[in-house]
PDB file of C-alpha atoms in Angstrom:
ATOM      1  CA  MET A 724       0.000   0.000   0.000  1.00  0.00           C
ATOM      2  CA  ASP A 725       1.249   3.488  -0.884  1.00  0.00           C
ATOM      3  CA  TYR A 726       0.493   5.648   2.141  1.00  0.00           C
ATOM      4  CA  GLU A 727      -1.058   9.091   1.821  1.00  0.00           C
ATOM      5  CA  ASP A 728      -2.232   9.818   5.366  1.00  0.00           C
ATOM      6  CA  ILE A 729       0.528   8.152   7.421  1.00  0.00           C
ATOM      7  CA  ASP A 730       4.266   7.509   7.384  1.00  0.00           C
ATOM      8  CA  TYR A 731       5.771   4.120   8.180  1.00  0.00           C
ATOM      9  CA  THR A 732       9.433   3.631   8.990  1.00  0.00           C
ATOM     10  CA  VAL A 733      11.523   0.966  10.700  1.00  0.00           C
ATOM     11  CA  GLU A 734      14.558   1.846  12.799  1.00  0.00           C
ATOM     12  CA  GLY A 735      16.323  -1.221  14.118  1.00  0.00           C
ATOM     13  CA  PRO A 736      13.822  -3.200  16.214  1.00  0.00           C
ATOM     14  CA  THR A 737      11.219  -0.417  16.175  1.00  0.00           C
ATOM     15  CA  ALA A 738       8.456   0.383  13.686  1.00  0.00           C
ATOM     16  CA  ILE A 739       7.224   3.974  13.779  1.00  0.00           C
ATOM     17  CA  ILE A 740       3.724   4.782  12.545  1.00  0.00           C
ATOM     18  CA  THR A 741       3.099   8.512  12.185  1.00  0.00           C
ATOM     19  CA  MET A 742      -0.354   9.916  11.524  1.00  0.00           C
ATOM     20  CA  ASN A 743       0.430  12.585   8.932  1.00  0.00           C
ATOM     21  CA  ARG A 744      -2.493  14.968   8.500  1.00  0.00           C
ATOM     22  CA  PRO A 745      -1.265  17.971  10.492  1.00  0.00           C
ATOM     23  CA  HIS A 746      -3.544  20.322   8.526  1.00  0.00           C
ATOM     24  CA  ARG A 747      -6.459  18.488  10.216  1.00  0.00           C
ATOM     25  CA  TYR A 748      -4.693  18.025  13.568  1.00  0.00           C
ATOM     26  CA  ASN A 749      -4.046  14.424  12.483  1.00  0.00           C
ATOM     27  CA  ALA A 750      -7.757  13.640  12.572  1.00  0.00           C
ATOM     28  CA  PHE A 751      -8.427  10.380  10.791  1.00  0.00           C
ATOM     29  CA  ARG A 752     -10.693   9.637   7.859  1.00  0.00           C
ATOM     30  CA  ALA A 753     -11.547   6.169   6.542  1.00  0.00           C
ATOM     31  CA  LYS A 754      -8.388   6.089   4.413  1.00  0.00           C
ATOM     32  CA  THR A 755      -6.193   6.990   7.402  1.00  0.00           C
ATOM     33  CA  VAL A 756      -7.642   4.155   9.462  1.00  0.00           C
ATOM     34  CA  GLU A 757      -7.166   1.670   6.627  1.00  0.00           C
ATOM     35  CA  GLU A 758      -3.526   2.721   6.201  1.00  0.00           C
ATOM     36  CA  MET A 759      -2.847   2.408   9.938  1.00  0.00           C
ATOM     37  CA  ILE A 760      -4.279  -1.113  10.001  1.00  0.00           C
ATOM     38  CA  ASN A 761      -2.014  -2.019   7.083  1.00  0.00           C
ATOM     39  CA  ALA A 762       1.024  -0.518   8.827  1.00  0.00           C
ATOM     40  CA  PHE A 763       0.364  -2.358  12.087  1.00  0.00           C
ATOM     41  CA  ARG A 764       0.043  -5.614  10.156  1.00  0.00           C
ATOM     42  CA  ARG A 765       3.354  -4.929   8.401  1.00  0.00           C
ATOM     43  CA  ALA A 766       4.986  -4.465  11.801  1.00  0.00           C
ATOM     44  CA  TRP A 767       3.267  -7.646  13.015  1.00  0.00           C
ATOM     45  CA  ALA A 768       4.659  -9.671  10.099  1.00  0.00           C
ATOM     46  CA  ASP A 769       8.178  -8.228  10.339  1.00  0.00           C
ATOM     47  CA  ASN A 770      10.201 -10.524  12.600  1.00  0.00           C
ATOM     48  CA  GLY A 771      12.803  -7.792  13.033  1.00  0.00           C
ATOM     49  CA  VAL A 772      10.274  -5.470  14.679  1.00  0.00           C
ATOM     50  CA  GLN A 773       9.849  -5.953  18.422  1.00  0.00           C
ATOM     51  CA  ALA A 774       7.955  -2.783  19.360  1.00  0.00           C
ATOM     52  CA  VAL A 775       5.802  -0.180  17.601  1.00  0.00           C
ATOM     53  CA  ILE A 776       5.649   3.571  18.234  1.00  0.00           C
ATOM     54  CA  LEU A 777       2.452   5.409  17.270  1.00  0.00           C
ATOM     55  CA  THR A 778       2.722   9.191  17.029  1.00  0.00           C
ATOM     56  CA  GLY A 779       1.473  12.223  15.119  1.00  0.00           C
ATOM     57  CA  ALA A 780       3.118  14.635  12.692  1.00  0.00           C
ATOM     58  CA  GLY A 781       3.889  18.169  13.806  1.00  0.00           C
ATOM     59  CA  GLU A 782       3.858  19.715  17.249  1.00  0.00           C
ATOM     60  CA  LYS A 783       0.165  20.489  17.701  1.00  0.00           C
ATOM     61  CA  ALA A 784      -1.566  17.136  17.705  1.00  0.00           C
ATOM     62  CA  PHE A 785      -1.114  13.426  18.255  1.00  0.00           C
ATOM     63  CA  CYS A 786      -4.624  12.817  16.908  1.00  0.00           C
ATOM     64  CA  THR A 787      -7.955  14.568  17.364  1.00  0.00           C
ATOM     65  CA  GLY A 788     -10.112  11.591  16.415  1.00  0.00           C
ATOM     66  CA  GLY A 789     -12.467  11.232  13.493  1.00  0.00           C
ATOM     67  CA  ASP A 790     -12.373  14.009  10.913  1.00  0.00           C
ATOM     68  CA  VAL A 791     -15.554  15.894  11.829  1.00  0.00           C
ATOM     69  CA  LYS A 792     -15.092  18.330   8.943  1.00  0.00           C
ATOM     70  CA  GLN A 793     -15.063  15.383   6.540  1.00  0.00           C
ATOM     71  CA  ARG A 794     -18.239  14.061   8.172  1.00  0.00           C
ATOM     72  CA  ALA A 795     -19.919  17.463   7.830  1.00  0.00           C
ATOM     73  CA  GLU A 796     -18.889  17.717   4.171  1.00  0.00           C
ATOM     74  CA  THR A 797     -19.851  14.227   2.979  1.00  0.00           C
ATOM     75  CA  GLY A 798     -21.925  12.673   5.766  1.00  0.00           C
ATOM     76  CA  ASP A 799     -19.281   9.980   6.343  1.00  0.00           C
ATOM     77  CA  TYR A 800     -15.535   9.596   6.860  1.00  0.00           C
ATOM     78  CA  GLY A 801     -14.707   9.412   3.175  1.00  0.00           C
ATOM     79  CA  PRO A 802     -13.847   6.552   0.817  1.00  0.00           C
ATOM     80  CA  SER A 803     -11.572   3.596   1.519  1.00  0.00           C
ATOM     81  CA  GLU A 804     -10.485   0.560  -0.475  1.00  0.00           C
ATOM     82  CA  SER A 805     -12.689  -1.706   1.616  1.00  0.00           C
ATOM     83  CA  GLY A 806     -15.640   0.688   1.416  1.00  0.00           C
ATOM     84  CA  MET A 807     -15.870   0.682   5.218  1.00  0.00           C
ATOM     85  CA  PHE A 808     -14.817   2.888   8.122  1.00  0.00           C
ATOM     86  CA  GLU A 809     -12.794   0.320  10.043  1.00  0.00           C
ATOM     87  CA  ILE A 810     -12.013   2.110  13.306  1.00  0.00           C
ATOM     88  CA  GLY A 811     -13.164  -0.927  15.312  1.00  0.00           C
ATOM     89  CA  ASN A 812     -10.708  -3.113  13.419  1.00  0.00           C
ATOM     90  CA  LEU A 813      -7.916  -0.611  14.128  1.00  0.00           C
ATOM     91  CA  HIS A 814      -8.666  -0.819  17.853  1.00  0.00           C
ATOM     92  CA  LYS A 815      -8.607  -4.608  17.672  1.00  0.00           C
ATOM     93  CA  THR A 816      -5.334  -4.606  15.711  1.00  0.00           C
ATOM     94  CA  ILE A 817      -3.580  -2.412  18.288  1.00  0.00           C
ATOM     95  CA  ARG A 818      -4.662  -4.833  20.995  1.00  0.00           C
ATOM     96  CA  ASP A 819      -3.965  -8.019  19.022  1.00  0.00           C
ATOM     97  CA  ILE A 820      -0.531  -7.266  17.570  1.00  0.00           C
ATOM     98  CA  PRO A 821       1.740  -9.456  19.738  1.00  0.00           C
ATOM     99  CA  LYS A 822       4.263  -6.665  20.224  1.00  0.00           C
ATOM    100  CA  PRO A 823       4.109  -3.732  22.674  1.00  0.00           C
ATOM    101  CA  VAL A 824       2.702  -0.534  21.171  1.00  0.00           C
ATOM    102  CA  ILE A 825       3.973   2.766  22.576  1.00  0.00           C
ATOM    103  CA  ALA A 826       1.945   5.935  22.059  1.00  0.00           C
ATOM    104  CA  ALA A 827       4.219   8.988  21.788  1.00  0.00           C
ATOM    105  CA  VAL A 828       1.741  11.804  22.376  1.00  0.00           C
ATOM    106  CA  ASN A 829       3.193  14.980  20.903  1.00  0.00           C
ATOM    107  CA  GLY A 830       0.201  17.307  21.285  1.00  0.00           C
ATOM    108  CA  LEU A 831      -3.575  17.030  21.441  1.00  0.00           C
ATOM    109  CA  ALA A 832      -4.932  13.524  22.091  1.00  0.00           C
ATOM    110  CA  ILE A 833      -8.627  14.258  21.836  1.00  0.00           C
ATOM    111  CA  GLY A 834     -11.733  12.226  21.023  1.00  0.00           C
ATOM    112  CA  GLY A 835     -10.901   9.156  18.978  1.00  0.00           C
ATOM    113  CA  GLY A 836      -7.229  10.103  19.253  1.00  0.00           C
ATOM    114  CA  HIS A 837      -7.522   9.821  23.013  1.00  0.00           C
ATOM    115  CA  VAL A 838      -8.982   6.330  22.569  1.00  0.00           C
ATOM    116  CA  LEU A 839      -6.002   5.316  20.427  1.00  0.00           C
ATOM    117  CA  HIS A 840      -3.423   6.236  23.053  1.00  0.00           C
ATOM    118  CA  VAL A 841      -5.446   4.562  25.828  1.00  0.00           C
ATOM    119  CA  LEU A 842      -5.471   1.315  23.821  1.00  0.00           C
ATOM    120  CA  CYS A 843      -1.694   1.361  23.371  1.00  0.00           C
ATOM    121  CA  ASP A 844       0.327  -0.684  25.858  1.00  0.00           C
ATOM    122  CA  LEU A 845       2.347   2.298  27.081  1.00  0.00           C
ATOM    123  CA  THR A 846       2.063   6.066  26.675  1.00  0.00           C
ATOM    124  CA  ILE A 847       4.850   8.625  26.802  1.00  0.00           C
ATOM    125  CA  ALA A 848       3.704  12.232  26.576  1.00  0.00           C
ATOM    126  CA  ALA A 849       5.354  15.511  25.725  1.00  0.00           C
ATOM    127  CA  ASP A 850       4.991  18.075  28.481  1.00  0.00           C
ATOM    128  CA  THR A 851       2.907  20.100  26.000  1.00  0.00           C
ATOM    129  CA  ALA A 852       0.417  17.262  25.370  1.00  0.00           C
ATOM    130  CA  ARG A 853      -3.245  17.594  26.274  1.00  0.00           C
ATOM    131  CA  PHE A 854      -5.818  14.869  26.722  1.00  0.00           C
ATOM    132  CA  GLY A 855      -9.611  14.664  26.650  1.00  0.00           C
ATOM    133  CA  GLN A 856     -12.819  13.625  24.998  1.00  0.00           C
ATOM    134  CA  SER A 857     -15.018  15.639  22.636  1.00  0.00           C
ATOM    135  CA  GLY A 858     -17.681  13.211  21.392  1.00  0.00           C
ATOM    136  CA  PRO A 859     -20.695  14.636  23.249  1.00  0.00           C
ATOM    137  CA  LYS A 860     -19.759  18.105  21.917  1.00  0.00           C
ATOM    138  CA  VAL A 861     -19.723  17.048  18.253  1.00  0.00           C
ATOM    139  CA  GLY A 862     -22.348  14.312  18.117  1.00  0.00           C
ATOM    140  CA  SER A 863     -20.182  11.234  18.557  1.00  0.00           C
ATOM    141  CA  PHE A 864     -19.245   8.662  21.205  1.00  0.00           C
ATOM    142  CA  ASP A 865     -17.277   5.492  21.867  1.00  0.00           C
ATOM    143  CA  ALA A 866     -19.337   3.285  24.139  1.00  0.00           C
ATOM    144  CA  GLY A 867     -16.908   0.389  23.700  1.00  0.00           C
ATOM    145  CA  PHE A 868     -13.177   0.408  24.410  1.00  0.00           C
ATOM    146  CA  GLY A 869     -13.179   4.211  24.527  1.00  0.00           C
ATOM    147  CA  SER A 870     -15.296   4.255  27.668  1.00  0.00           C
ATOM    148  CA  ALA A 871     -15.282   0.766  29.197  1.00  0.00           C
ATOM    149  CA  PHE A 872     -11.527   0.243  28.882  1.00  0.00           C
ATOM    150  CA  LEU A 873     -10.838   3.848  29.905  1.00  0.00           C
ATOM    151  CA  ALA A 874     -12.683   3.130  33.170  1.00  0.00           C
ATOM    152  CA  ARG A 875     -10.282   0.233  33.781  1.00  0.00           C
ATOM    153  CA  VAL A 876      -7.356   2.611  33.317  1.00  0.00           C
ATOM    154  CA  VAL A 877      -8.440   5.618  35.381  1.00  0.00           C
ATOM    155  CA  GLY A 878     -11.455   4.370  37.329  1.00  0.00           C
ATOM    156  CA  GLU A 879     -15.182   4.929  36.868  1.00  0.00           C
ATOM    157  CA  LYS A 880     -15.395   8.441  38.323  1.00  0.00           C
ATOM    158  CA  ARG A 881     -12.555   9.865  36.263  1.00  0.00           C
ATOM    159  CA  ALA A 882     -13.749   8.130  33.078  1.00  0.00           C
ATOM    160  CA  ARG A 883     -17.231   9.586  33.504  1.00  0.00           C
ATOM    161  CA  GLU A 884     -15.747  13.022  34.153  1.00  0.00           C
ATOM    162  CA  ILE A 885     -13.645  12.810  30.997  1.00  0.00           C
ATOM    163  CA  TRP A 886     -16.646  11.869  28.850  1.00  0.00           C
ATOM    164  CA  TYR A 887     -19.417  13.926  30.454  1.00  0.00           C
ATOM    165  CA  LEU A 888     -17.526  17.229  30.734  1.00  0.00           C
ATOM    166  CA  CYS A 889     -15.249  17.063  27.659  1.00  0.00           C
ATOM    167  CA  ARG A 890     -12.537  19.041  29.396  1.00  0.00           C
ATOM    168  CA  GLN A 891      -8.874  18.969  28.396  1.00  0.00           C
ATOM    169  CA  TYR A 892      -6.199  17.823  30.831  1.00  0.00           C
ATOM    170  CA  ASP A 893      -2.489  18.586  30.808  1.00  0.00           C
ATOM    171  CA  ALA A 894       0.211  15.937  30.710  1.00  0.00           C
ATOM    172  CA  GLU A 895       0.990  16.246  34.417  1.00  0.00           C
ATOM    173  CA  THR A 896      -2.634  15.531  35.317  1.00  0.00           C
ATOM    174  CA  ALA A 897      -2.751  12.628  32.858  1.00  0.00           C
ATOM    175  CA  GLU A 898       0.343  11.106  34.472  1.00  0.00           C
ATOM    176  CA  ARG A 899      -1.122  11.536  37.952  1.00  0.00           C
ATOM    177  CA  TRP A 900      -4.322   9.781  36.883  1.00  0.00           C
ATOM    178  CA  GLY A 901      -2.440   6.880  35.288  1.00  0.00           C
ATOM    179  CA  LEU A 902      -3.406   7.846  31.731  1.00  0.00           C
ATOM    180  CA  VAL A 903       0.264   8.080  30.757  1.00  0.00           C
ATOM    181  CA  ASN A 904       3.437   6.369  31.982  1.00  0.00           C
ATOM    182  CA  TRP A 905       5.957   9.192  31.507  1.00  0.00           C
ATOM    183  CA  VAL A 906       6.042  12.904  30.710  1.00  0.00           C
ATOM    184  CA  VAL A 907       9.145  14.286  28.977  1.00  0.00           C
ATOM    185  CA  PRO A 908      10.169  17.574  27.323  1.00  0.00           C
ATOM    186  CA  ALA A 909       8.538  17.853  23.904  1.00  0.00           C
ATOM    187  CA  ALA A 910      11.902  18.071  22.138  1.00  0.00           C
ATOM    188  CA  ASP A 911      12.921  14.708  23.622  1.00  0.00           C
ATOM    189  CA  LEU A 912       9.673  12.818  23.018  1.00  0.00           C
ATOM    190  CA  LEU A 913      10.533  10.604  20.050  1.00  0.00           C
ATOM    191  CA  ASP A 914      14.079   9.899  21.273  1.00  0.00           C
ATOM    192  CA  GLU A 915      12.704   8.809  24.662  1.00  0.00           C
ATOM    193  CA  ALA A 916      10.061   6.636  22.969  1.00  0.00           C
ATOM    194  CA  LYS A 917      12.807   4.966  20.919  1.00  0.00           C
ATOM    195  CA  LYS A 918      14.814   4.302  24.097  1.00  0.00           C
ATOM    196  CA  ILE A 919      11.784   2.581  25.635  1.00  0.00           C
ATOM    197  CA  ALA A 920      11.314   0.526  22.461  1.00  0.00           C
ATOM    198  CA  ALA A 921      15.000  -0.449  22.533  1.00  0.00           C
ATOM    199  CA  GLU A 922      14.656  -1.522  26.158  1.00  0.00           C
ATOM    200  CA  ILE A 923      11.673  -3.669  25.197  1.00  0.00           C
ATOM    201  CA  ALA A 924      13.704  -5.190  22.351  1.00  0.00           C
ATOM    202  CA  GLU A 925      16.141  -6.604  24.914  1.00  0.00           C
ATOM    203  CA  LYS A 926      13.382  -8.799  26.340  1.00  0.00           C
ATOM    204  CA  SER A 927      12.103 -12.181  25.176  1.00  0.00           C
ATOM    205  CA  PRO A 928       9.544 -11.516  22.418  1.00  0.00           C
ATOM    206  CA  THR A 929       7.652 -14.700  23.190  1.00  0.00           C
ATOM    207  CA  THR A 930       7.190 -13.811  26.848  1.00  0.00           C
ATOM    208  CA  LEU A 931       6.057 -10.307  25.891  1.00  0.00           C
ATOM    209  CA  ARG A 932       3.515 -11.792  23.486  1.00  0.00           C
ATOM    210  CA  PHE A 933       2.087 -14.019  26.216  1.00  0.00           C
ATOM    211  CA  LEU A 934       2.048 -11.150  28.704  1.00  0.00           C
ATOM    212  CA  LYS A 935       0.194  -8.858  26.308  1.00  0.00           C
ATOM    213  CA  GLN A 936      -2.361 -11.557  25.573  1.00  0.00           C
ATOM    214  CA  SER A 937      -2.745 -12.195  29.291  1.00  0.00           C
ATOM    215  CA  PHE A 938      -3.393  -8.513  30.018  1.00  0.00           C
ATOM    216  CA  ASN A 939      -5.890  -8.376  27.146  1.00  0.00           C
ATOM    217  CA  ALA A 940      -7.730 -11.511  28.263  1.00  0.00           C
ATOM    218  CA  ASP A 941      -9.221  -9.666  31.227  1.00  0.00           C
ATOM    219  CA  THR A 942     -10.894  -7.096  28.953  1.00  0.00           C
ATOM    220  CA  ASP A 943     -11.403  -8.953  25.672  1.00  0.00           C
ATOM    221  CA  HIS A 944     -15.126  -9.183  26.388  1.00  0.00           C
ATOM    222  CA  GLN A 945     -15.216  -5.414  25.787  1.00  0.00           C
ATOM    223  CA  ALA A 946     -14.717  -6.149  22.087  1.00  0.00           C
ATOM    224  CA  GLY A 947     -18.363  -7.214  21.996  1.00  0.00           C
ATOM    225  CA  LEU A 948     -19.368  -3.890  23.544  1.00  0.00           C
ATOM    226  CA  SER A 949     -17.179  -2.142  20.998  1.00  0.00           C
ATOM    227  CA  ASN A 950     -18.884  -3.883  18.058  1.00  0.00           C
ATOM    228  CA  LEU A 951     -22.292  -2.953  19.447  1.00  0.00           C
ATOM    229  CA  ALA A 952     -21.161   0.617  20.077  1.00  0.00           C
ATOM    230  CA  MET A 953     -19.761   1.047  16.550  1.00  0.00           C
ATOM    231  CA  SER A 954     -23.046  -0.157  15.054  1.00  0.00           C
ATOM    232  CA  ALA A 955     -24.937   2.313  17.225  1.00  0.00           C
ATOM    233  CA  LEU A 956     -22.517   5.111  16.342  1.00  0.00           C
ATOM    234  CA  ASP A 957     -22.987   4.465  12.626  1.00  0.00           C
ATOM    235  CA  LEU A 958     -26.732   4.956  13.052  1.00  0.00           C
ATOM    236  CA  PHE A 959     -26.387   7.927  15.385  1.00  0.00           C
ATOM    237  CA  THR A 960     -24.001   9.926  13.190  1.00  0.00           C
ATOM    238  CA  HIS A 961     -26.618   9.923  10.419  1.00  0.00           C
ATOM    239  CA  SER A 962     -29.396  11.087  12.749  1.00  0.00           C
ATOM    240  CA  PRO A 963     -30.419  14.785  12.973  1.00  0.00           C
ATOM    241  CA  GLU A 964     -28.805  15.011  16.411  1.00  0.00           C
ATOM    242  CA  GLY A 965     -25.528  13.491  15.228  1.00  0.00           C
ATOM    243  CA  LEU A 966     -25.435  15.681  12.138  1.00  0.00           C
ATOM    244  CA  GLU A 967     -26.124  18.776  14.240  1.00  0.00           C
ATOM    245  CA  GLY A 968     -22.904  18.165  16.165  1.00  0.00           C
ATOM    246  CA  ALA A 969     -20.791  17.764  13.038  1.00  0.00           C
ATOM    247  CA  ASN A 970     -22.379  20.718  11.257  1.00  0.00           C
ATOM    248  CA  ALA A 971     -21.954  22.988  14.266  1.00  0.00           C
ATOM    249  CA  PHE A 972     -18.274  22.055  14.500  1.00  0.00           C
ATOM    250  CA  ALA A 973     -17.709  22.761  10.794  1.00  0.00           C
ATOM    251  CA  GLU A 974     -19.626  26.052  11.030  1.00  0.00           C
ATOM    252  CA  LYS A 975     -17.781  27.076  14.234  1.00  0.00           C
ATOM    253  CA  ARG A 976     -20.941  27.607  16.241  1.00  0.00           C
ATOM    254  CA  ALA A 977     -22.431  26.138  19.390  1.00  0.00           C
ATOM    255  CA  PRO A 978     -24.558  23.038  18.674  1.00  0.00           C
ATOM    256  CA  GLN A 979     -28.254  23.210  19.460  1.00  0.00           C
ATOM    257  CA  PHE A 980     -28.728  19.906  21.277  1.00  0.00           C
ATOM    258  CA  ASN A 981     -31.497  21.089  23.627  1.00  0.00           C
ATOM    259  CA  GLN A 982     -34.172  20.151  21.075  1.00  0.00           C
ATOM    260  CA  TYR A 983     -33.222  16.491  21.455  1.00  0.00           C
ATOM    261  CA  VAL A 984     -33.577  16.236  25.241  1.00  0.00           C
ATOM    262  CA  GLY A 985     -35.931  13.380  26.051  1.00  0.00           C
ATOM    263  CA  ALA A 986     -36.196  12.327  22.403  1.00  0.00           C
TER     264      ALA A 986
END
């Protein structure tokens, strides 16, 4: 696959997947998701790769989730080779690849981008990074891994706060809550992520595979919730309420959700 929305490189034992749409704060469309799945599978198949780093291009954003402007323009997340928006499959691939995945969060990790870093095995954040959810503000949600697994990471009260209030949190707060493992100066982020990947590469790959599968086993049932949630989201985003959120975002105005209370 020739990549348009991402970059894929291999440095020694480390594959680096970079979401490369800085003009859209690295928000993903259907094509972006498809390319990321392909890149993760390349890393999976490459016996020389022992860890994967996921990051974003530029200094402003790691990823801000689904491209809401695209959704406002076309009513969906754009075309892909498969004809589907495979964000659920991307989540599953990040969990299933038998190699540790390190999120190197270089800026905003918001909405679906926040879900991506939470699903990674480890997260290292620049001191300029910010974290949060935005779905209820733009007519979207992740009632699968994005909420259920998040609650496992930070606890029920914090997870509900993150989703219900849609605030943004700095890297120090994210580290204190257990959302990230380390916070480093922004200029050192990728170098530090590579050092962690190199440290992982010194370990037995077979034991790491079993450990990752063991950690996942406790929450694999959430995949069923995720499938259900993605089906519901597909219906919701085409509803008047879902479209109101996307249109308001594109038009830079406050959404008028009050008309849907009790609907």
